[in-house]
């Protein structure tokens, strides 16, 4: 894993506790540039508010940056961040899926379903996501076909 990479993280109230666990985990691993874009408590909030912040940060950064978003099912945050033009987000509930999202899809945001994975598994998913890299080749051809402008 490259501890020099920037990471933007955000969640709604359902993902708050897992987000906090991931932040502690990343700090132990030596990641120093982790931007927590909210929420900051268990109080009920709307997931798009925080998902958009993470997507905008990843989308507009001049430096390499990856994102992590969480909500109860991860469906809401995944749908939200994928509305952004430069985002390729993957809903990941398993370690291998997280690796493949980076290797084959060049995903730049991982979406974690906080109500369906343990904190330990969420940390392992993040490790797999951050530790993998895009393989290019035949996968690049496929990724190039994702934008609607491909037509």
CSV table of N, CA and C in Angstrom, one decimal:
chain,number,residue,atom,x,y,z
A,1,UNK,N,0.8,-1.2,0.0
A,1,UNK,CA,0.0,0.0,0.0
A,1,UNK,C,0.9,1.2,0.0
A,2,UNK,N,0.4,2.3,-0.7
A,2,UNK,CA,1.1,3.5,-0.8
A,2,UNK,C,0.5,4.5,0.3
A,3,UNK,N,1.2,4.6,1.4
A,3,UNK,CA,0.7,5.5,2.4
A,3,UNK,C,0.8,7.0,2.1
A,4,UNK,N,1.4,7.3,0.9
A,4,UNK,CA,1.4,8.7,0.5
A,4,UNK,C,0.2,9.2,-0.2
A,5,UNK,N,-0.7,8.2,-0.6
A,5,UNK,CA,-1.9,8.6,-1.4
A,5,UNK,C,-2.8,9.3,-0.5
A,6,UNK,N,-3.5,10.3,-1.0
A,6,UNK,CA,-4.6,11.0,-0.3
A,6,UNK,C,-5.8,10.2,-0.3
A,7,UNK,N,-6.6,10.3,0.8
A,7,UNK,CA,-7.8,9.6,0.9
A,7,UNK,C,-8.9,10.5,1.5
A,8,UNK,N,-10.1,10.5,0.8
A,8,UNK,CA,-11.2,11.3,1.3
A,8,UNK,C,-12.2,10.2,1.7
A,9,UNK,N,-12.8,10.4,2.9
A,9,UNK,CA,-13.7,9.5,3.5
A,9,UNK,C,-15.0,10.2,4.0
A,10,UNK,N,-16.1,9.6,3.8
A,10,UNK,CA,-17.4,10.2,4.3
A,10,UNK,C,-18.4,9.1,4.5
A,11,UNK,N,-19.4,9.4,5.3
A,11,UNK,CA,-20.5,8.5,5.6
A,11,UNK,C,-21.7,9.2,6.1
A,12,UNK,N,-22.8,8.5,6.1
A,12,UNK,CA,-24.0,9.0,6.8
A,12,UNK,C,-23.9,8.5,8.3
A,13,UNK,N,-25.0,8.6,9.0
A,13,UNK,CA,-25.1,8.2,10.4
A,13,UNK,C,-24.9,6.6,10.5
A,14,UNK,N,-25.5,5.9,9.5
A,14,UNK,CA,-25.4,4.4,9.6
A,14,UNK,C,-23.9,3.9,9.4
A,15,UNK,N,-23.1,4.7,8.7
A,15,UNK,CA,-21.8,4.3,8.4
A,15,UNK,C,-20.8,5.0,9.4
A,16,UNK,N,-21.2,5.8,10.3
A,16,UNK,CA,-20.3,6.6,11.1
A,16,UNK,C,-19.3,5.8,11.9
A,17,UNK,N,-19.8,4.8,12.6
A,17,UNK,CA,-18.9,4.0,13.5
A,17,UNK,C,-17.9,3.2,12.7
A,18,UNK,N,-18.3,2.7,11.6
A,18,UNK,CA,-17.4,1.9,10.7
A,18,UNK,C,-16.4,2.9,10.1
A,19,UNK,N,-16.8,4.1,9.7
A,19,UNK,CA,-15.9,5.1,9.2
A,19,UNK,C,-14.8,5.5,10.2
A,20,UNK,N,-15.2,5.6,11.5
A,20,UNK,CA,-14.3,6.0,12.5
A,20,UNK,C,-13.3,4.8,12.7
A,21,UNK,N,-13.7,3.6,12.6
A,21,UNK,CA,-12.8,2.4,12.7
A,21,UNK,C,-11.8,2.4,11.6
A,22,UNK,N,-12.3,2.7,10.4
A,22,UNK,CA,-11.4,2.8,9.2
A,22,UNK,C,-10.4,3.9,9.4
A,23,UNK,N,-10.8,5.0,9.8
A,23,UNK,CA,-9.8,6.1,10.1
A,23,UNK,C,-8.7,5.7,11.0
A,24,UNK,N,-9.1,5.1,12.1
A,24,UNK,CA,-8.1,4.6,13.1
A,24,UNK,C,-7.2,3.6,12.5
A,25,UNK,N,-7.8,2.7,11.7
A,25,UNK,CA,-7.0,1.6,11.0
A,25,UNK,C,-6.0,2.3,10.0
A,26,UNK,N,-6.4,3.2,9.3
A,26,UNK,CA,-5.5,3.9,8.3
A,26,UNK,C,-4.4,4.7,9.0
A,27,UNK,N,-4.7,5.3,10.2
A,27,UNK,CA,-3.7,6.0,10.9
A,27,UNK,C,-2.6,5.0,11.4
A,28,UNK,N,-3.1,3.8,11.9
A,28,UNK,CA,-2.1,2.8,12.4
A,28,UNK,C,-1.2,2.3,11.2
A,29,UNK,N,-1.8,2.3,10.0
A,29,UNK,CA,-1.0,1.8,8.9
A,29,UNK,C,0.0,2.9,8.3
A,30,UNK,N,-0.1,4.1,8.9
A,30,UNK,CA,0.8,5.2,8.5
A,30,UNK,C,0.2,6.2,7.4
A,31,UNK,N,-1.1,6.0,7.1
A,31,UNK,CA,-1.7,7.0,6.2
A,31,UNK,C,-1.9,8.3,7.0
A,32,UNK,N,-1.3,9.4,6.4
A,32,UNK,CA,-1.4,10.7,7.1
A,32,UNK,C,-2.3,11.7,6.4
A,33,UNK,N,-2.7,11.5,5.2
A,33,UNK,CA,-3.5,12.4,4.5
A,33,UNK,C,-4.9,11.8,4.2
A,34,UNK,N,-5.6,11.8,5.3
A,34,UNK,CA,-7.0,11.3,5.3
A,34,UNK,C,-8.0,12.4,5.7
A,35,UNK,N,-8.8,12.8,4.7
A,35,UNK,CA,-9.7,13.9,4.9
A,35,UNK,C,-11.1,13.3,5.3
A,36,UNK,N,-11.6,13.6,6.5
A,36,UNK,CA,-12.9,13.1,6.9
A,36,UNK,C,-13.9,14.2,6.6
A,37,UNK,N,-14.8,13.9,5.6
A,37,UNK,CA,-15.7,14.9,5.1
A,37,UNK,C,-17.1,14.7,5.7
A,38,UNK,N,-17.2,14.0,6.9
A,38,UNK,CA,-18.4,13.9,7.6
A,38,UNK,C,-19.1,12.6,7.3
A,39,UNK,N,-20.1,12.4,8.0
A,39,UNK,CA,-20.7,13.0,9.2
A,39,UNK,C,-19.8,12.8,10.4
A,40,UNK,N,-20.1,13.6,11.4
A,40,UNK,CA,-19.3,13.5,12.6
A,40,UNK,C,-20.0,13.0,13.9
A,41,UNK,N,-21.1,12.4,13.7
A,41,UNK,CA,-21.9,11.8,14.8
A,41,UNK,C,-22.9,10.8,14.3
A,42,UNK,N,-23.6,10.2,15.2
A,42,UNK,CA,-24.7,9.2,14.9
A,42,UNK,C,-26.0,9.9,14.6
A,43,UNK,N,-26.1,11.2,14.6
A,43,UNK,CA,-27.3,11.9,14.4
A,43,UNK,C,-27.7,11.7,12.9
A,44,UNK,N,-29.0,11.5,12.7
A,44,UNK,CA,-29.5,11.2,11.3
A,44,UNK,C,-29.2,12.3,10.3
A,45,UNK,N,-28.6,11.9,9.2
A,45,UNK,CA,-28.3,12.9,8.1
A,45,UNK,C,-28.6,12.3,6.8
A,46,UNK,N,-28.5,13.0,5.7
A,46,UNK,CA,-28.8,12.5,4.4
A,46,UNK,C,-27.5,12.1,3.7
A,47,UNK,N,-27.4,10.9,3.3
A,47,UNK,CA,-26.1,10.4,2.8
A,47,UNK,C,-25.6,11.1,1.5
A,48,UNK,N,-26.5,11.7,0.6
A,48,UNK,CA,-26.0,12.4,-0.5
A,48,UNK,C,-25.1,13.6,-0.2
A,49,UNK,N,-25.4,14.2,0.9
A,49,UNK,CA,-24.6,15.4,1.3
A,49,UNK,C,-23.1,15.0,1.5
A,50,UNK,N,-22.8,13.9,2.1
A,50,UNK,CA,-21.5,13.5,2.4
A,50,UNK,C,-20.8,12.7,1.2
A,51,UNK,N,-21.6,12.0,0.5
A,51,UNK,CA,-21.2,11.3,-0.7
A,51,UNK,C,-20.7,12.3,-1.8
A,52,UNK,N,-21.5,13.3,-2.0
A,52,UNK,CA,-21.1,14.4,-3.0
A,52,UNK,C,-19.8,15.0,-2.6
A,53,UNK,N,-19.6,15.3,-1.3
A,53,UNK,CA,-18.3,15.9,-0.8
A,53,UNK,C,-17.1,15.1,-1.2
A,54,UNK,N,-17.2,13.8,-0.9
A,54,UNK,CA,-16.1,12.9,-1.2
A,54,UNK,C,-15.9,12.8,-2.8
A,55,UNK,N,-17.0,12.7,-3.5
A,55,UNK,CA,-16.8,12.6,-5.0
A,55,UNK,C,-16.2,13.9,-5.5
A,56,UNK,N,-16.7,15.0,-5.1
A,56,UNK,CA,-16.1,16.3,-5.5
A,56,UNK,C,-14.6,16.4,-5.2
A,57,UNK,N,-14.2,16.0,-4.0
A,57,UNK,CA,-12.8,16.0,-3.6
A,57,UNK,C,-12.0,15.1,-4.5
A,58,UNK,N,-12.5,13.9,-4.8
A,58,UNK,CA,-11.7,13.0,-5.7
A,58,UNK,C,-11.7,13.5,-7.1
A,59,UNK,N,-12.8,14.0,-7.5
A,59,UNK,CA,-12.9,14.5,-8.9
A,59,UNK,C,-12.1,15.7,-9.2
A,60,UNK,N,-11.9,16.6,-8.3
A,60,UNK,CA,-11.2,17.9,-8.5
A,60,UNK,C,-9.8,18.0,-8.0
A,61,UNK,N,-9.3,17.0,-7.4
A,61,UNK,CA,-8.0,17.0,-6.8
A,61,UNK,C,-6.9,17.0,-8.0
A,62,UNK,N,-5.9,17.8,-7.8
A,62,UNK,CA,-4.8,17.7,-8.7
A,62,UNK,C,-3.8,16.6,-8.4
A,63,UNK,N,-3.9,16.0,-7.2
A,63,UNK,CA,-3.1,14.9,-6.8
A,63,UNK,C,-3.9,13.6,-6.8
A,64,UNK,N,-3.2,12.5,-6.9
A,64,UNK,CA,-3.9,11.2,-6.9
A,64,UNK,C,-4.6,11.1,-5.5
A,65,UNK,N,-5.9,10.7,-5.6
A,65,UNK,CA,-6.7,10.6,-4.4
A,65,UNK,C,-7.7,9.5,-4.6
A,66,UNK,N,-8.0,8.8,-3.6
A,66,UNK,CA,-9.0,7.7,-3.6
A,66,UNK,C,-10.1,8.1,-2.5
A,67,UNK,N,-11.3,7.6,-2.7
A,67,UNK,CA,-12.4,7.9,-1.8
A,67,UNK,C,-12.9,6.6,-1.2
A,68,UNK,N,-13.5,6.8,0.0
A,68,UNK,CA,-14.2,5.8,0.7
A,68,UNK,C,-15.5,6.4,1.2
A,69,UNK,N,-16.6,5.7,0.9
A,69,UNK,CA,-17.9,6.2,1.3
A,69,UNK,C,-18.7,5.0,1.9
A,70,UNK,N,-19.5,5.4,3.0
A,70,UNK,CA,-20.2,4.3,3.7
A,70,UNK,C,-21.7,4.8,4.0
A,71,UNK,N,-22.6,3.9,3.9
A,71,UNK,CA,-23.9,4.1,4.4
A,71,UNK,C,-24.4,2.7,4.8
A,72,UNK,N,-25.7,2.6,5.2
A,72,UNK,CA,-26.1,1.3,5.6
A,72,UNK,C,-25.9,0.2,4.6
A,73,UNK,N,-26.4,0.4,3.4
A,73,UNK,CA,-26.3,-0.7,2.4
A,73,UNK,C,-25.2,-0.4,1.4
A,74,UNK,N,-24.8,0.8,1.3
A,74,UNK,CA,-23.8,1.4,0.4
A,74,UNK,C,-24.4,1.7,-1.0
A,75,UNK,N,-25.7,1.3,-1.2
A,75,UNK,CA,-26.3,1.5,-2.5
A,75,UNK,C,-26.5,3.0,-2.7
A,76,UNK,N,-27.0,3.7,-1.7
A,76,UNK,CA,-27.3,5.2,-1.8
A,76,UNK,C,-26.0,6.0,-2.1
A,77,UNK,N,-25.0,5.7,-1.4
A,77,UNK,CA,-23.7,6.5,-1.6
A,77,UNK,C,-23.1,6.1,-3.0
A,78,UNK,N,-23.2,4.8,-3.3
A,78,UNK,CA,-22.7,4.4,-4.6
A,78,UNK,C,-23.4,5.1,-5.8
A,79,UNK,N,-24.7,5.1,-5.7
A,79,UNK,CA,-25.5,5.7,-6.8
A,79,UNK,C,-25.1,7.2,-6.8
A,80,UNK,N,-25.0,7.9,-5.7
A,80,UNK,CA,-24.7,9.3,-5.6
A,80,UNK,C,-23.4,9.6,-6.2
A,81,UNK,N,-22.3,8.9,-5.8
A,81,UNK,CA,-21.0,9.3,-6.2
A,81,UNK,C,-20.8,9.0,-7.7
A,82,UNK,N,-21.5,8.0,-8.2
A,82,UNK,CA,-21.4,7.6,-9.6
A,82,UNK,C,-22.1,8.6,-10.5
A,83,UNK,N,-22.8,9.6,-10.0
A,83,UNK,CA,-23.4,10.6,-10.8
A,83,UNK,C,-22.3,11.6,-11.3
A,84,UNK,N,-21.2,11.6,-10.6
A,84,UNK,CA,-20.1,12.5,-10.9
A,84,UNK,C,-19.3,12.0,-12.1
A,85,UNK,N,-18.9,12.8,-13.1
A,85,UNK,CA,-18.3,12.4,-14.3
A,85,UNK,C,-17.0,11.6,-14.2
A,86,UNK,N,-16.2,12.0,-13.3
A,86,UNK,CA,-14.8,11.4,-13.2
A,86,UNK,C,-14.8,10.3,-12.1
A,87,UNK,N,-15.9,9.9,-11.6
A,87,UNK,CA,-15.9,8.9,-10.6
A,87,UNK,C,-16.3,7.5,-11.1
A,88,UNK,N,-15.6,6.5,-10.7
A,88,UNK,CA,-15.9,5.1,-10.9
A,88,UNK,C,-15.9,4.5,-9.5
A,89,UNK,N,-17.1,4.3,-9.0
A,89,UNK,CA,-17.2,3.8,-7.6
A,89,UNK,C,-17.8,2.4,-7.7
A,90,UNK,N,-17.3,1.6,-6.7
A,90,UNK,CA,-17.7,0.2,-6.7
A,90,UNK,C,-18.2,-0.2,-5.3
A,91,UNK,N,-19.4,-0.8,-5.2
A,91,UNK,CA,-20.0,-1.3,-4.0
A,91,UNK,C,-19.2,-2.6,-3.6
A,92,UNK,N,-18.5,-2.6,-2.5
A,92,UNK,CA,-17.7,-3.7,-2.1
A,92,UNK,C,-18.0,-4.2,-0.8
A,93,UNK,N,-18.4,-5.5,-0.7
A,93,UNK,CA,-18.8,-6.1,0.6
A,93,UNK,C,-17.8,-7.3,0.8
A,94,UNK,N,-16.8,-7.4,-0.1
A,94,UNK,CA,-15.9,-8.6,0.0
A,94,UNK,C,-14.5,-8.1,-0.4
A,95,UNK,N,-13.5,-8.7,0.1
A,95,UNK,CA,-12.1,-8.3,-0.1
A,95,UNK,C,-11.7,-8.5,-1.6
A,96,UNK,N,-12.1,-9.6,-2.2
A,96,UNK,CA,-11.7,-9.8,-3.6
A,96,UNK,C,-12.4,-8.8,-4.5
A,97,UNK,N,-13.6,-8.5,-4.2
A,97,UNK,CA,-14.4,-7.6,-5.0
A,97,UNK,C,-13.7,-6.2,-5.0
A,98,UNK,N,-13.2,-5.8,-3.8
A,98,UNK,CA,-12.5,-4.5,-3.7
A,98,UNK,C,-11.2,-4.5,-4.5
A,99,UNK,N,-10.5,-5.6,-4.5
A,99,UNK,CA,-9.2,-5.7,-5.3
A,99,UNK,C,-9.6,-5.6,-6.8
A,100,UNK,N,-10.6,-6.3,-7.2
A,100,UNK,CA,-11.0,-6.4,-8.6
A,100,UNK,C,-11.5,-5.0,-9.1
A,101,UNK,N,-12.2,-4.3,-8.2
A,101,UNK,CA,-12.7,-3.0,-8.6
A,101,UNK,C,-11.6,-2.0,-9.0
A,102,UNK,N,-10.4,-2.1,-8.3
A,102,UNK,CA,-9.3,-1.3,-8.7
A,102,UNK,C,-8.6,-1.9,-9.9
A,103,UNK,N,-8.3,-3.2,-9.9
A,103,UNK,CA,-7.5,-3.9,-10.9
A,103,UNK,C,-8.2,-3.8,-12.3
A,104,UNK,N,-9.5,-4.1,-12.3
A,104,UNK,CA,-10.2,-4.2,-13.6
A,104,UNK,C,-11.0,-3.0,-14.0
A,105,UNK,N,-11.5,-2.3,-13.0
A,105,UNK,CA,-12.4,-1.1,-13.3
A,105,UNK,C,-11.8,0.2,-13.0
A,106,UNK,N,-10.6,0.3,-12.5
A,106,UNK,CA,-10.0,1.5,-12.2
A,106,UNK,C,-10.8,2.4,-11.3
A,107,UNK,N,-11.5,1.7,-10.3
A,107,UNK,CA,-12.4,2.4,-9.4
A,107,UNK,C,-11.6,3.4,-8.5
A,108,UNK,N,-12.2,4.5,-8.3
A,108,UNK,CA,-11.5,5.5,-7.5
A,108,UNK,C,-12.2,5.8,-6.2
A,109,UNK,N,-13.3,5.2,-6.0
A,109,UNK,CA,-14.1,5.3,-4.7
A,109,UNK,C,-14.6,3.9,-4.4
A,110,UNK,N,-14.4,3.5,-3.1
A,110,UNK,CA,-15.0,2.2,-2.6
A,110,UNK,C,-16.2,2.6,-1.8
A,111,UNK,N,-17.3,1.8,-2.0
A,111,UNK,CA,-18.5,2.0,-1.2
A,111,UNK,C,-18.7,0.8,-0.3
A,112,UNK,N,-18.8,1.1,0.9
A,112,UNK,CA,-18.9,0.0,1.9
A,112,UNK,C,-20.2,-0.1,2.6
A,113,UNK,N,-20.9,-1.2,2.6
A,113,UNK,CA,-22.2,-1.3,3.3
A,113,UNK,C,-22.0,-1.6,4.8
A,114,UNK,N,-22.1,-0.5,5.6
A,114,UNK,CA,-21.7,-0.6,7.0
A,114,UNK,C,-22.6,-1.5,7.8
A,115,UNK,N,-23.8,-1.7,7.4
A,115,UNK,CA,-24.7,-2.6,8.2
A,115,UNK,C,-24.5,-4.1,7.8
A,116,UNK,N,-23.7,-4.4,6.8
A,116,UNK,CA,-23.6,-5.7,6.4
A,116,UNK,C,-22.1,-6.3,6.4
A,117,UNK,N,-21.2,-5.5,6.9
A,117,UNK,CA,-19.8,-6.0,7.1
A,117,UNK,C,-19.4,-5.6,8.5
A,118,UNK,N,-18.5,-6.4,9.1
A,118,UNK,CA,-18.0,-6.0,10.4
A,118,UNK,C,-16.9,-4.9,10.2
A,119,UNK,N,-16.5,-4.3,11.3
A,119,UNK,CA,-15.5,-3.3,11.2
A,119,UNK,C,-14.2,-3.9,10.7
A,120,UNK,N,-13.9,-5.1,11.2
A,120,UNK,CA,-12.7,-5.8,10.8
A,120,UNK,C,-12.7,-6.1,9.2
A,121,UNK,N,-13.9,-6.5,8.8
A,121,UNK,CA,-14.0,-6.8,7.3
A,121,UNK,C,-13.9,-5.5,6.5
A,122,UNK,N,-14.5,-4.4,7.0
A,122,UNK,CA,-14.5,-3.1,6.4
A,122,UNK,C,-13.0,-2.7,6.2
A,123,UNK,N,-12.2,-2.8,7.3
A,123,UNK,CA,-10.8,-2.5,7.2
A,123,UNK,C,-10.1,-3.3,6.2
A,124,UNK,N,-10.4,-4.6,6.1
A,124,UNK,CA,-9.8,-5.5,5.1
A,124,UNK,C,-10.2,-5.1,3.7
A,125,UNK,N,-11.4,-4.7,3.5
A,125,UNK,CA,-11.9,-4.2,2.2
A,125,UNK,C,-11.1,-3.0,1.8
A,126,UNK,N,-10.9,-2.1,2.7
A,126,UNK,CA,-10.1,-0.8,2.5
A,126,UNK,C,-8.7,-1.2,2.1
A,127,UNK,N,-8.1,-2.1,2.9
A,127,UNK,CA,-6.7,-2.5,2.6
A,127,UNK,C,-6.6,-3.1,1.2
A,128,UNK,N,-7.5,-3.9,0.8
A,128,UNK,CA,-7.5,-4.5,-0.5
A,128,UNK,C,-7.7,-3.5,-1.6
A,129,UNK,N,-8.6,-2.6,-1.4
A,129,UNK,CA,-8.8,-1.5,-2.4
A,129,UNK,C,-7.6,-0.6,-2.5
A,130,UNK,N,-7.0,-0.2,-1.4
A,130,UNK,CA,-5.9,0.7,-1.5
A,130,UNK,C,-4.6,0.0,-2.0
A,131,UNK,N,-4.6,-1.3,-1.7
A,131,UNK,CA,-3.4,-2.1,-2.1
A,131,UNK,C,-3.3,-2.5,-3.5
A,132,UNK,N,-4.4,-2.4,-4.2
A,132,UNK,CA,-4.5,-2.9,-5.6
A,132,UNK,C,-4.3,-1.7,-6.5
A,133,UNK,N,-3.9,-2.0,-7.8
A,133,UNK,CA,-3.7,-1.0,-8.8
A,133,UNK,C,-4.3,-1.4,-10.1
A,134,UNK,N,-4.7,-0.5,-10.9
A,134,UNK,CA,-5.3,-0.8,-12.2
A,134,UNK,C,-4.3,-1.5,-13.1
A,135,UNK,N,-4.8,-2.6,-13.7
A,135,UNK,CA,-4.0,-3.4,-14.6
A,135,UNK,C,-3.9,-2.9,-16.0
A,136,UNK,N,-4.8,-2.0,-16.4
A,136,UNK,CA,-4.7,-1.5,-17.8
A,136,UNK,C,-5.0,-2.5,-18.8
A,137,UNK,N,-4.4,-2.4,-20.0
A,137,UNK,CA,-4.5,-3.4,-21.0
A,137,UNK,C,-6.0,-3.6,-21.5
A,138,UNK,N,-6.5,-4.8,-21.6
A,138,UNK,CA,-7.9,-5.0,-22.0
A,138,UNK,C,-8.9,-4.3,-21.1
A,139,UNK,N,-8.5,-4.1,-19.8
A,139,UNK,CA,-9.4,-3.5,-18.9
A,139,UNK,C,-9.5,-2.0,-19.3
A,140,UNK,N,-8.5,-1.4,-19.8
A,140,UNK,CA,-8.5,0.0,-20.2
A,140,UNK,C,-9.5,0.2,-21.3
A,141,UNK,N,-9.5,-0.7,-22.2
A,141,UNK,CA,-10.5,-0.6,-23.4
A,141,UNK,C,-11.9,-0.6,-22.8
A,142,UNK,N,-12.2,-1.4,-21.8
A,142,UNK,CA,-13.5,-1.5,-21.3
A,142,UNK,C,-13.8,-0.2,-20.5
A,143,UNK,N,-12.9,0.2,-19.7
A,143,UNK,CA,-13.1,1.4,-18.9
A,143,UNK,C,-13.4,2.6,-19.8
A,144,UNK,N,-12.7,2.7,-20.9
A,144,UNK,CA,-12.9,3.8,-21.9
A,144,UNK,C,-14.4,3.8,-22.4
A,145,UNK,N,-15.1,2.7,-22.4
A,145,UNK,CA,-16.4,2.6,-22.9
A,145,UNK,C,-17.5,2.9,-21.9
A,146,UNK,N,-17.1,3.3,-20.7
A,146,UNK,CA,-18.1,3.6,-19.6
A,146,UNK,C,-18.8,4.9,-19.8
A,147,UNK,N,-18.1,6.0,-20.1
A,147,UNK,CA,-18.8,7.3,-20.2
A,147,UNK,C,-19.8,7.3,-21.3
A,148,UNK,N,-20.9,8.0,-21.1
A,148,UNK,CA,-22.0,8.1,-22.1
A,148,UNK,C,-21.4,8.7,-23.4
A,149,UNK,N,-20.4,9.6,-23.3
A,149,UNK,CA,-19.9,10.2,-24.4
A,149,UNK,C,-19.2,9.2,-25.3
A,150,UNK,N,-19.0,8.0,-24.9
A,150,UNK,CA,-18.4,6.9,-25.7
A,150,UNK,C,-19.1,6.6,-27.0
A,151,UNK,N,-20.4,6.9,-27.0
A,151,UNK,CA,-21.3,6.5,-28.2
A,151,UNK,C,-20.8,7.1,-29.5
